[in-house]
PDB file of C-alpha atoms in Angstrom:
ATOM      1  CA  LEU N  40       0.000   0.000   0.000  1.00 66.00           C
ATOM      2  CA  SER N  41       2.704   2.478   0.960  1.00 78.00           C
ATOM      3  CA  MET N  42       4.415   1.923  -2.410  1.00 73.00           C
ATOM      4  CA  ALA N  43       1.218   2.847  -4.232  1.00 82.00           C
ATOM      5  CA  LEU N  44       0.687   5.956  -2.130  1.00 82.00           C
ATOM      6  CA  TRP N  45       4.323   6.995  -2.531  1.00 77.00           C
ATOM      7  CA  SER N  46       3.899   6.894  -6.323  1.00 81.00           C
ATOM      8  CA  TYR N  47       1.370   9.751  -6.376  1.00 85.00           C
ATOM      9  CA  GLU N  48       2.264  13.431  -6.698  1.00 87.00           C
ATOM     10  CA  LYS N  49       2.149  15.275  -3.406  1.00 89.00           C
ATOM     11  CA  GLU N  50      -0.722  17.623  -4.328  1.00 90.00           C
ATOM     12  CA  PHE N  51      -3.842  18.312  -2.286  1.00 93.00           C
ATOM     13  CA  LYS N  52      -6.229  17.639  -5.189  1.00 93.00           C
ATOM     14  CA  ILE N  53      -4.767  14.172  -5.732  1.00 90.00           C
ATOM     15  CA  TRP N  54      -4.583  13.300  -2.045  1.00 89.00           C
ATOM     16  CA  ASN N  55      -8.138  14.492  -1.420  1.00 93.00           C
ATOM     17  CA  LYS N  56      -9.251  12.007  -4.092  1.00 92.00           C
ATOM     18  CA  ILE N  57      -7.170   9.243  -2.487  1.00 88.00           C
ATOM     19  CA  ALA N  58      -8.742  10.019   0.906  1.00 92.00           C
ATOM     20  CA  LYS N  59     -12.210   9.851  -0.637  1.00 94.00           C
ATOM     21  CA  ASP N  60     -11.389   6.585  -2.453  1.00 91.00           C
ATOM     22  CA  TRP N  61     -10.050   5.146   0.799  1.00 89.00           C
ATOM     23  CA  GLU N  62     -13.530   5.351   2.329  1.00 93.00           C
ATOM     24  CA  THR N  63     -14.757   2.458   0.147  1.00 94.00           C
ATOM     25  CA  ASN N  64     -13.647  -1.168  -0.012  1.00 94.00           C
ATOM     26  CA  LEU N  65     -13.202  -0.909  -3.790  1.00 94.00           C
ATOM     27  CA  GLY N  66     -11.121   2.256  -3.422  1.00 91.00           C
ATOM     28  CA  ARG N  67      -8.840   0.671  -0.809  1.00 91.00           C
ATOM     29  CA  LYS N  68      -8.475  -2.438  -2.969  1.00 93.00           C
ATOM     30  CA  LYS N  69      -7.372  -0.271  -5.913  1.00 91.00           C
ATOM     31  CA  TYR N  70      -4.422   1.175  -3.961  1.00 90.00           C
ATOM     32  CA  ILE N  71      -3.511  -2.160  -2.391  1.00 91.00           C
ATOM     33  CA  ASP N  72      -3.468  -3.804  -5.832  1.00 91.00           C
ATOM     34  CA  GLU N  73      -1.333  -0.970  -7.241  1.00 90.00           C
ATOM     35  CA  GLY N  74       1.077  -1.410  -4.351  1.00 90.00           C
ATOM     36  CA  LYS N  75       1.390  -5.138  -5.049  1.00 92.00           C
ATOM     37  CA  ILE N  76       2.292  -4.433  -8.686  1.00 92.00           C
ATOM     38  CA  ILE N  77       4.884  -1.836  -7.722  1.00 89.00           C
ATOM     39  CA  LYS N  78       6.352  -4.179  -5.114  1.00 91.00           C
ATOM     40  CA  ARG N  79       6.620  -6.992  -7.669  1.00 94.00           C
ATOM     41  CA  ILE N  80       8.430  -4.688 -10.125  1.00 92.00           C
ATOM     42  CA  ASN N  81      10.760  -3.426  -7.388  1.00 90.00           C
ATOM     43  CA  ASN N  82      11.530  -6.996  -6.305  1.00 92.00           C
ATOM     44  CA  GLN N  83      12.363  -7.929  -9.908  1.00 95.00           C
ATOM     45  CA  THR N  84      14.662  -4.898 -10.181  1.00 94.00           C
ATOM     46  CA  VAL N  85      16.446  -5.845  -6.948  1.00 95.00           C
ATOM     47  CA  ASP N  86      16.751  -9.495  -7.989  1.00 94.00           C
ATOM     48  CA  THR N  87      18.288  -8.497 -11.335  1.00 94.00           C
ATOM     49  CA  ALA N  88      20.783  -6.154  -9.682  1.00 95.00           C
ATOM     50  CA  VAL N  89      21.768  -8.834  -7.157  1.00 95.00           C
ATOM     51  CA  ARG N  90      22.104 -11.475  -9.877  1.00 94.00           C
ATOM     52  CA  ASN N  91      24.372  -9.150 -11.874  1.00 93.00           C
ATOM     53  CA  ALA N  92      26.556  -8.152  -8.916  1.00 95.00           C
ATOM     54  CA  GLN N  93      30.290  -8.656  -9.202  1.00 95.00           C
ATOM     55  CA  VAL N  94      32.735  -9.671  -6.516  1.00 96.00           C
ATOM     56  CA  VAL N  95      35.394  -6.963  -6.298  1.00 97.00           C
ATOM     57  CA  THR N  96      38.288  -5.832  -4.145  1.00 97.00           C
ATOM     58  CA  PHE N  97      37.954  -2.313  -2.785  1.00 97.00           C
ATOM     59  CA  LEU N  98      40.609  -0.677  -0.615  1.00 97.00           C
ATOM     60  CA  GLY N  99      41.760  -4.068   0.665  1.00 96.00           C
ATOM     61  CA  HIS N 100      38.269  -5.446   1.258  1.00 97.00           C
ATOM     62  CA  LYS N 101      36.231  -7.953  -0.677  1.00 96.00           C
ATOM     63  CA  ALA N 102      32.910  -6.402  -1.716  1.00 97.00           C
ATOM     64  CA  LEU N 103      29.878  -6.995  -3.917  1.00 97.00           C
ATOM     65  CA  ALA N 104      29.307  -4.288  -6.548  1.00 97.00           C
ATOM     66  CA  SER N 105      26.165  -3.641  -8.554  1.00 97.00           C
ATOM     67  CA  ASN N 106      25.319  -0.831 -10.954  1.00 96.00           C
ATOM     68  CA  SER N 107      21.870   0.622 -10.259  1.00 96.00           C
ATOM     69  CA  LEU N 108      20.305   4.064 -10.200  1.00 93.00           C
ATOM     70  CA  THR N 109      17.347   2.961  -8.082  1.00 94.00           C
ATOM     71  CA  LEU N 110      16.574   0.903  -4.975  1.00 95.00           C
ATOM     72  CA  ALA N 111      20.169   1.096  -3.701  1.00 96.00           C
ATOM     73  CA  SER N 112      19.249   0.377  -0.097  1.00 95.00           C
ATOM     74  CA  GLU N 113      17.191  -2.678  -1.002  1.00 96.00           C
ATOM     75  CA  ILE N 114      19.867  -4.016  -3.365  1.00 97.00           C
ATOM     76  CA  ALA N 115      22.640  -3.533  -0.801  1.00 97.00           C
ATOM     77  CA  HIS N 116      20.547  -5.248   1.861  1.00 97.00           C
ATOM     78  CA  GLN N 117      19.962  -8.276  -0.373  1.00 96.00           C
ATOM     79  CA  LEU N 118      23.627  -8.474  -1.388  1.00 97.00           C
ATOM     80  CA  LEU N 119      24.741  -8.493   2.223  1.00 96.00           C
ATOM     81  CA  GLU N 120      22.026 -10.889   3.335  1.00 95.00           C
ATOM     82  CA  GLN N 121      22.396 -13.436   0.542  1.00 91.00           C
ATOM     83  CA  ASN N 122      26.168 -13.890   0.482  1.00 89.00           C
ATOM     84  CA  GLY N 123      26.306 -16.053   3.582  1.00 88.00           C
ATOM     85  CA  GLY N 124      28.296 -13.601   5.695  1.00 90.00           C
ATOM     86  CA  LYS N 125      31.427 -14.012   3.567  1.00 92.00           C
ATOM     87  CA  ILE N 126      31.429 -10.442   2.229  1.00 96.00           C
ATOM     88  CA  HIS N 127      30.730  -7.443   4.461  1.00 97.00           C
ATOM     89  CA  ILE N 128      30.498  -4.550   1.968  1.00 98.00           C
ATOM     90  CA  ALA N 129      28.003  -3.800  -0.798  1.00 98.00           C
ATOM     91  CA  ILE N 130      28.778  -1.168  -3.432  1.00 98.00           C
ATOM     92  CA  ILE N 131      25.925   0.305  -5.439  1.00 98.00           C
ATOM     93  CA  TRP N 132      27.048   2.740  -8.111  1.00 97.00           C
ATOM     94  CA  TYR N 133      25.723   4.661 -11.088  1.00 97.00           C
ATOM     95  CA  GLN N 134      26.754   7.343 -13.529  1.00 96.00           C
ATOM     96  CA  LYS N 135      25.170  10.776 -13.408  1.00 95.00           C
ATOM     97  CA  ASP N 136      26.368  13.439 -15.815  1.00 95.00           C
ATOM     98  CA  ASP N 137      30.163  13.611 -15.502  1.00 95.00           C
ATOM     99  CA  GLN N 138      30.339  11.717 -12.201  1.00 96.00           C
ATOM    100  CA  VAL N 139      30.083   8.224 -10.817  1.00 97.00           C
ATOM    101  CA  LYS N 140      28.139   8.156  -7.563  1.00 97.00           C
ATOM    102  CA  VAL N 141      29.050   5.344  -5.209  1.00 97.00           C
ATOM    103  CA  ARG N 142      27.090   4.132  -2.208  1.00 98.00           C
ATOM    104  CA  LEU N 143      28.704   1.819   0.325  1.00 98.00           C
ATOM    105  CA  ASN N 144      26.780  -0.348   2.764  1.00 97.00           C
ATOM    106  CA  SER N 145      28.128  -2.655   5.424  1.00 97.00           C
ATOM    107  CA  ASP N 146      26.786  -5.405   7.625  1.00 96.00           C
ATOM    108  CA  GLY N 147      28.480  -3.562  10.504  1.00 94.00           C
ATOM    109  CA  LYS N 148      31.771  -5.439  10.416  1.00 96.00           C
ATOM    110  CA  VAL N 149      33.475  -2.758   8.301  1.00 97.00           C
ATOM    111  CA  ASP N 150      33.197   1.005   8.845  1.00 97.00           C
ATOM    112  CA  VAL N 151      32.382   2.169   5.323  1.00 98.00           C
ATOM    113  CA  SER N 152      32.486   5.849   6.324  1.00 97.00           C
ATOM    114  CA  LYS N 153      36.264   5.470   6.709  1.00 97.00           C
ATOM    115  CA  LEU N 154      36.494   3.952   3.243  1.00 97.00           C
ATOM    116  CA  ALA N 155      34.350   6.688   1.687  1.00 97.00           C
ATOM    117  CA  GLY N 156      36.477   9.305   3.429  1.00 96.00           C
ATOM    118  CA  ASN N 157      39.336   8.378   1.090  1.00 96.00           C
ATOM    119  CA  PHE N 158      37.487  10.103  -1.743  1.00 95.00           C
ATOM    120  CA  GLY N 159      37.309  13.882  -1.367  1.00 88.00           C
ATOM    121  CA  ASP N 160      33.774  14.670  -0.246  1.00 88.00           C
ATOM    122  CA  GLY N 161      33.008  11.089   0.800  1.00 93.00           C
ATOM    123  CA  GLY N 162      31.605  10.213   4.193  1.00 93.00           C
ATOM    124  CA  GLY N 163      28.630   8.887   6.071  1.00 96.00           C
ATOM    125  CA  HIS N 164      28.079   6.404   8.865  1.00 96.00           C
ATOM    126  CA  LYS N 165      29.617   3.069   9.833  1.00 97.00           C
ATOM    127  CA  ALA N 166      26.996   1.060   7.936  1.00 97.00           C
ATOM    128  CA  SER N 167      26.187   3.489   5.095  1.00 97.00           C
ATOM    129  CA  ALA N 168      28.357   6.012   3.281  1.00 98.00           C
ATOM    130  CA  ALA N 169      28.892   7.509  -0.151  1.00 97.00           C
ATOM    131  CA  PHE N 170      31.329   9.323  -2.387  1.00 97.00           C
ATOM    132  CA  LYS N 171      31.646  10.643  -5.945  1.00 97.00           C
ATOM    133  CA  ILE N 172      34.407  10.348  -8.500  1.00 96.00           C
ATOM    134  CA  LYS N 173      34.836  11.900 -11.928  1.00 96.00           C
ATOM    135  CA  LEU N 174      33.522   9.838 -14.805  1.00 95.00           C
ATOM    136  CA  SER N 175      37.000  10.004 -16.341  1.00 95.00           C
ATOM    137  CA  ASP N 176      38.552   8.386 -13.226  1.00 94.00           C
ATOM    138  CA  LYS N 177      39.068   4.638 -13.045  1.00 94.00           C
ATOM    139  CA  LEU N 178      36.605   2.841 -10.783  1.00 95.00           C
ATOM    140  CA  PRO N 179      38.331   2.329  -7.410  1.00 96.00           C
ATOM    141  CA  TRP N 180      37.673  -1.408  -7.278  1.00 97.00           C
ATOM    142  CA  LYS N 181      38.928  -4.413  -9.191  1.00 96.00           C
ATOM    143  CA  VAL N 182      36.563  -7.141 -10.415  1.00 95.00           C
ATOM    144  CA  ILE N 183      37.432 -10.597  -9.085  1.00 94.00           C
ATOM    145  CA  SER N 184      34.372 -12.477 -10.339  1.00 83.00           C
ATOM    146  CA  GLY N 185      31.005 -11.889 -11.950  1.00 74.00           C
ATOM    147  CA  LYS N 186      29.290 -14.088  -9.366  1.00 67.00           C
ATOM    148  CA  MET N 187      28.439 -13.661  -5.662  1.00 62.00           C
ATOM    149  CA  SER N 188      29.775 -17.064  -4.592  1.00 50.00           C
TER     150      SER N 188
END
């Protein structure tokens, strides 16, 4: 349901209609069904990103890297959860304009804010951090394998 509601513009006219629709069983069902469709699409996007993740080395650590503009938190969570505790860092990255934006997530065993701090404006928290590099720069990790295992 929350996915369906999140997909609507934040305008009073629209939300007044949603509130009115919510008063009927059919109206509620409409938004619940929309949410199920959005969730299924999001799950497929996450599954594809996880399936396409590469095992890399990054600043002396083994990590899982996946290229995705959307659902970074969900993808990182799945990467860390599904690798059997062998790898403690997930890297989700994408290109935007003349930059590569990199998000780092950890299962708590590695402080990714310290790793992100190696890159100019990088920083964050122990379990979640980010940094940017120029598109012309080489990616700061080396691919070991195209598979999680």
